[in-house]
Amino acid sequence: MTKWAFTQESLCSNTSVSLQGATGLSVSLFIFQETMYIEENTYKNDMISLIFLLKEKVGALAKVLRIFEEKSINLTHIESRPSRVNKDEYEFFINLDRRNTPLLTDIIKTLRNEMGVTVHELSRKKKKDAVPWFPRTIQELDRFANQILSYGAELDADHPGFKDPVYRARRKEFADMAYNYRHGQPIPKVTYTEEEKKTWGTVFRELKTLYPTHACYEHNHVFPLLEKYCGYQEDNIPQLEDVSKFLQTCTGFRLRPVAGLLSSRDFLAGLAFRVFHSTQYIRHGSKPMYTPEPDVCHELLGHVPLFADISFAQFSQEIGLASLGAPDEYIEKLATVYWFTVEFGLCKEGDTIKAYGAGLLSSFGELQYCLSDKPEIQSLNLEKTAVQKYPVTEFQPEKVRRFASSIPRPFSIRYDPYTQRIEVLDNAKQLKNLAESISSEMGTLCSALKKIE
Ligand SMILES: [Fe+2]
C-alpha cells in the first residue's frame, strides 16, 4: 500500500518542506521523481499518482469520484488531509493503474475545466522531465552542509599550508564549525591568532591603497561603513556574524559559514535566498598575498562590500533564482555568468574602468593587472561568456533576466521575502495573490510619484 509521506523520516528529507510550504504541494509534484515524495514503489509498480484539491463541501469528493467511475477506472488508493495551502480546501491523493493513462487526459481536463478542480500529476511525467531538487525555504539550505564536495581541511599538495600541521588542524576547526552550523543560529565568533591577524593586516593594508583608484563606486562607498560598524581594521579580522547583521540591514543579504567547496548548483541556490556561503578561515601566513581558494580575506574584502549595494544584491539574487530547478547545462552557464561578473566583473564609470568582481577586489596582483593595459576586455554577452575573459559590464540584471527566461523550467518562481520561501507560481490563486501584492506596490509608487511631482 502506498502511503503519503508523513513519516518522521520523510519529514527530515527534502520532501517534507515541500509539503509544509505555503505553496509547497505543487512543487513536490515536479520533483517527485527526485525526492520520493511518495514511496518509490509508486512509480515502480506502474501506478499513476494524482493530487487534487477540493473545497470543503458535502458531496464534492463523490462528484469527482463519479467521473472516474464513469470511465470504469478503479482507484487503488485514496487518502485525504486538510490543505496546508488553502485553509478551506482538502487535498486528495489517489493512485490508479498506469494502464488507465489514455483515459486520464480527458478526466483531468474535465476536472480542471468543468469542475474547476486543481489537479497535480505526480508520476505520469517521464523521468527526463523531472526537475532537479531545489530548496524551497531558507532553512533547507542546511542540507548543503552535508553535500560539500571537499572538506575544508583537505589541502592539495601544492597548498602553502600543506606541510603545516598546525594550519591543517586549524582548518579542520573551521570546517567543523561550519559543518555544524544551522540556519538561524548566530555564526560562531572566532578568536583569531596573532599570526592570522598579521596575515589579514598585510592583505588589508595593501589592498586599501588600491581601492580609491581601482574599486568601483559601490565598493568605495560601503567600505568606510564596514570600517565604522563591522570592525574592518588592519589589526582586526571582522566577525562573520557582525558583517552578516550589517548586510541584512542594507540589502537583506546574509552570510552563512561553509565547510568546504559547494557544487555550483548549491552555491547559486543560496543566492536565491540572499544567502552568501562564506569561508571563515584565513590563507596560510607564509604567502599573505596568495591563496589558491576563497578565504575570509576574499569574502570580506571582495564580496561583502558589494552585497551591501541594493542593485548588486538584486543582480546576485537573480542569478540564484534562475538556477533553481534549472537543468545541469544551464547551471554551468549561470556559474560562468557568476564567474565573469560577481567574481571578475569590471564596470565603466564614465570613461574609466573599475573593478567590482570579488576575485579582483581581494587580490592585489589581480586588481593591479585588471586595470592595466594588459588584459583583453570584452562586453558581457551571456551566450558567449563561457569563452570570454574580463567582461566590461554594469550589473545588467535585465540580461540575466532574459537569460533566465530561456532556461527550460515547467514553472515560474519568485522569492517571498516575508516568509523566506520560494513560491512556485503554478496556480490561479497564487497568481491572484501576486497581482494583488503588485497592485498594492503600484499604488504606493503612483502615490509617491505624485507627491514628488
Ligand atoms: Fe568568491
PDB file of N, CA, C and O and ligand atoms in Angstrom, residues 276 294 298-299 303 338 343 358, ligand 1:
ATOM      1  N   PHE A 276      24.817  34.210   1.256  1.00  0.00           N
ATOM      2  CA  PHE A 276      26.127  34.003   0.653  1.00  0.00           C
ATOM      3  C   PHE A 276      26.927  33.052   1.528  1.00  0.00           C
ATOM      4  O   PHE A 276      27.125  33.307   2.723  1.00  0.00           O
ATOM      5  N   PRO A 294      39.060  30.477  -1.982  1.00  0.00           N
ATOM      6  CA  PRO A 294      38.500  31.616  -1.249  1.00  0.00           C
ATOM      7  C   PRO A 294      38.789  31.497   0.242  1.00  0.00           C
ATOM      8  O   PRO A 294      38.739  30.399   0.796  1.00  0.00           O
ATOM      9  N   HIS A 298      39.153  37.108   1.028  1.00  0.00           N
ATOM     10  CA  HIS A 298      38.430  37.184  -0.244  1.00  0.00           C
ATOM     11  C   HIS A 298      36.951  37.546  -0.011  1.00  0.00           C
ATOM     12  O   HIS A 298      36.404  38.426  -0.676  1.00  0.00           O
ATOM     13  N   GLU A 299      36.341  36.890   0.954  1.00  0.00           N
ATOM     14  CA  GLU A 299      34.907  37.111   1.210  1.00  0.00           C
ATOM     15  C   GLU A 299      34.654  38.515   1.759  1.00  0.00           C
ATOM     16  O   GLU A 299      33.772  39.228   1.286  1.00  0.00           O
ATOM     17  N   HIS A 303      33.798  40.292  -1.598  1.00  0.00           N
ATOM     18  CA  HIS A 303      32.346  40.120  -1.790  1.00  0.00           C
ATOM     19  C   HIS A 303      31.472  41.048  -0.963  1.00  0.00           C
ATOM     20  O   HIS A 303      30.512  41.626  -1.467  1.00  0.00           O
ATOM     21  N   TYR A 338      28.228  34.012 -13.293  1.00  0.00           N
ATOM     22  CA  TYR A 338      28.621  34.432 -11.952  1.00  0.00           C
ATOM     23  C   TYR A 338      30.122  34.730 -11.931  1.00  0.00           C
ATOM     24  O   TYR A 338      30.563  35.741 -11.412  1.00  0.00           O
ATOM     25  N   GLU A 343      32.576  37.494  -9.616  1.00  0.00           N
ATOM     26  CA  GLU A 343      33.972  37.226  -9.254  1.00  0.00           C
ATOM     27  C   GLU A 343      34.975  38.114  -9.999  1.00  0.00           C
ATOM     28  O   GLU A 343      35.941  38.579  -9.408  1.00  0.00           O
ATOM     29  N   ALA A 358      34.766  40.219  -6.945  1.00  0.00           N
ATOM     30  CA  ALA A 358      35.424  39.935  -5.669  1.00  0.00           C
ATOM     31  C   ALA A 358      36.816  39.334  -5.854  1.00  0.00           C
ATOM     32  O   ALA A 358      37.716  39.578  -5.052  1.00  0.00           O
TER      33      ALA A 358
HETATM   34 FE    FE B   1      34.299  34.421  -4.465  1.00  0.00          FE
END
